[in-house]
């Protein structure tokens, strides 16, 4: 017999639960979502929910972990290629990306940056925090603006900002 993790029916049930949580997160913060609401929306009973998750936070943590794992599957040759790959994933999974950037809902960005930060070569801790905060806010703006720019265009903007391509132009405007 196949274990609970690999059973198709179990995978389907987990997906239905995750979809219900994602739907509820579009209109509520995570701390205002109850297991009862999730079960009603997913058309399952509470026992089924608790077979897979301890609570709603555990479910969201699972969604986030699966997303991060999917990002780690690709081969990345450069930081800009990695950035574009991440943006493409968000672009194609808009439902997930729309809610992870809203304050107080999830910690996906924080987890992603922790994961990617562990792979960064000899970057000063303060520089790392500064860069990640800037990138995080650019990504939030991109999502809140409806992802009108392509992932490639946003990657170019981030790279330009990181390498301060327009810093002299900014200095000139400030002096006026």
mmCIF file of C-alpha atoms in Angstrom, residues 13-78:
data_model
loop_
_atom_site.group_PDB
_atom_site.id
_atom_site.type_symbol
_atom_site.label_atom_id
_atom_site.label_comp_id
_atom_site.label_asym_id
_atom_site.label_seq_id
_atom_site.Cartn_x
_atom_site.Cartn_y
_atom_site.Cartn_z
ATOM 1 C CA UNK A 13 -7.175 16.151 -0.491
ATOM 2 C CA UNK A 14 -4.136 18.218 0.511
ATOM 3 C CA UNK A 15 -4.520 20.258 -2.689
ATOM 4 C CA UNK A 16 -8.218 20.915 -1.996
ATOM 5 C CA UNK A 17 -7.375 22.049 1.536
ATOM 6 C CA UNK A 18 -4.565 24.302 0.274
ATOM 7 C CA UNK A 19 -6.837 25.795 -2.400
ATOM 8 C CA UNK A 20 -9.456 26.579 0.238
ATOM 9 C CA UNK A 21 -6.859 28.270 2.448
ATOM 10 C CA UNK A 22 -5.532 30.291 -0.511
ATOM 11 C CA UNK A 23 -9.077 31.400 -1.354
ATOM 12 C CA UNK A 24 -9.732 32.485 2.218
ATOM 13 C CA UNK A 25 -6.396 34.323 2.389
ATOM 14 C CA UNK A 26 -7.537 36.554 -0.464
ATOM 15 C CA UNK A 27 -10.054 38.183 1.857
ATOM 16 C CA UNK A 28 -8.811 37.451 5.386
ATOM 17 C CA UNK A 29 -5.605 37.444 7.358
ATOM 18 C CA UNK A 30 -4.262 34.062 8.359
ATOM 19 C CA UNK A 31 -5.096 34.570 12.038
ATOM 20 C CA UNK A 32 -8.775 35.129 11.148
ATOM 21 C CA UNK A 33 -9.199 31.875 9.208
ATOM 22 C CA UNK A 34 -10.699 28.954 11.094
ATOM 23 C CA UNK A 35 -10.362 25.256 10.382
ATOM 24 C CA UNK A 36 -14.164 25.122 10.195
ATOM 25 C CA UNK A 37 -14.173 27.658 7.340
ATOM 26 C CA UNK A 38 -11.467 25.740 5.490
ATOM 27 C CA UNK A 39 -13.359 22.469 5.896
ATOM 28 C CA UNK A 40 -16.614 23.985 4.694
ATOM 29 C CA UNK A 41 -14.970 25.496 1.611
ATOM 30 C CA UNK A 42 -12.986 22.317 0.838
ATOM 31 C CA UNK A 43 -16.060 20.140 1.489
ATOM 32 C CA UNK A 44 -14.215 17.922 3.962
ATOM 33 C CA UNK A 45 -14.675 17.167 7.643
ATOM 34 C CA UNK A 46 -12.409 18.373 10.432
ATOM 35 C CA UNK A 47 -10.935 14.914 10.980
ATOM 36 C CA UNK A 48 -9.718 14.922 7.386
ATOM 37 C CA UNK A 49 -8.154 18.354 7.829
ATOM 38 C CA UNK A 50 -6.319 17.264 10.982
ATOM 39 C CA UNK A 51 -5.054 14.121 9.251
ATOM 40 C CA UNK A 52 -2.867 16.401 7.108
ATOM 41 C CA UNK A 53 -2.351 19.609 9.095
ATOM 42 C CA UNK A 54 -2.159 20.692 12.727
ATOM 43 C CA UNK A 55 -3.807 24.048 11.995
ATOM 44 C CA UNK A 56 -4.173 26.689 9.263
ATOM 45 C CA UNK A 57 -0.635 27.976 9.900
ATOM 46 C CA UNK A 58 0.749 24.485 9.291
ATOM 47 C CA UNK A 59 -1.141 24.360 5.979
ATOM 48 C CA UNK A 60 0.239 27.738 4.880
ATOM 49 C CA UNK A 61 3.707 26.641 5.922
ATOM 50 C CA UNK A 62 3.282 23.588 3.683
ATOM 51 C CA UNK A 63 2.212 25.752 0.734
ATOM 52 C CA UNK A 64 5.234 28.001 1.252
ATOM 53 C CA UNK A 65 7.647 25.078 1.593
ATOM 54 C CA UNK A 66 6.364 23.422 -1.594
ATOM 55 C CA UNK A 67 6.765 26.705 -3.459
ATOM 56 C CA UNK A 68 10.344 27.180 -2.237
ATOM 57 C CA UNK A 69 11.170 23.561 -3.128
ATOM 58 C CA UNK A 70 9.871 24.157 -6.660
ATOM 59 C CA UNK A 71 12.236 27.132 -6.957
ATOM 60 C CA UNK A 72 15.199 25.040 -5.865
ATOM 61 C CA UNK A 73 14.624 22.484 -8.640
ATOM 62 C CA UNK A 74 15.946 24.681 -11.457
ATOM 63 C CA UNK A 75 19.572 25.084 -12.454
ATOM 64 C CA UNK A 76 20.676 28.681 -11.983
ATOM 65 C CA UNK A 77 23.892 30.023 -13.458
ATOM 66 C CA UNK A 78 23.712 33.624 -12.225
#
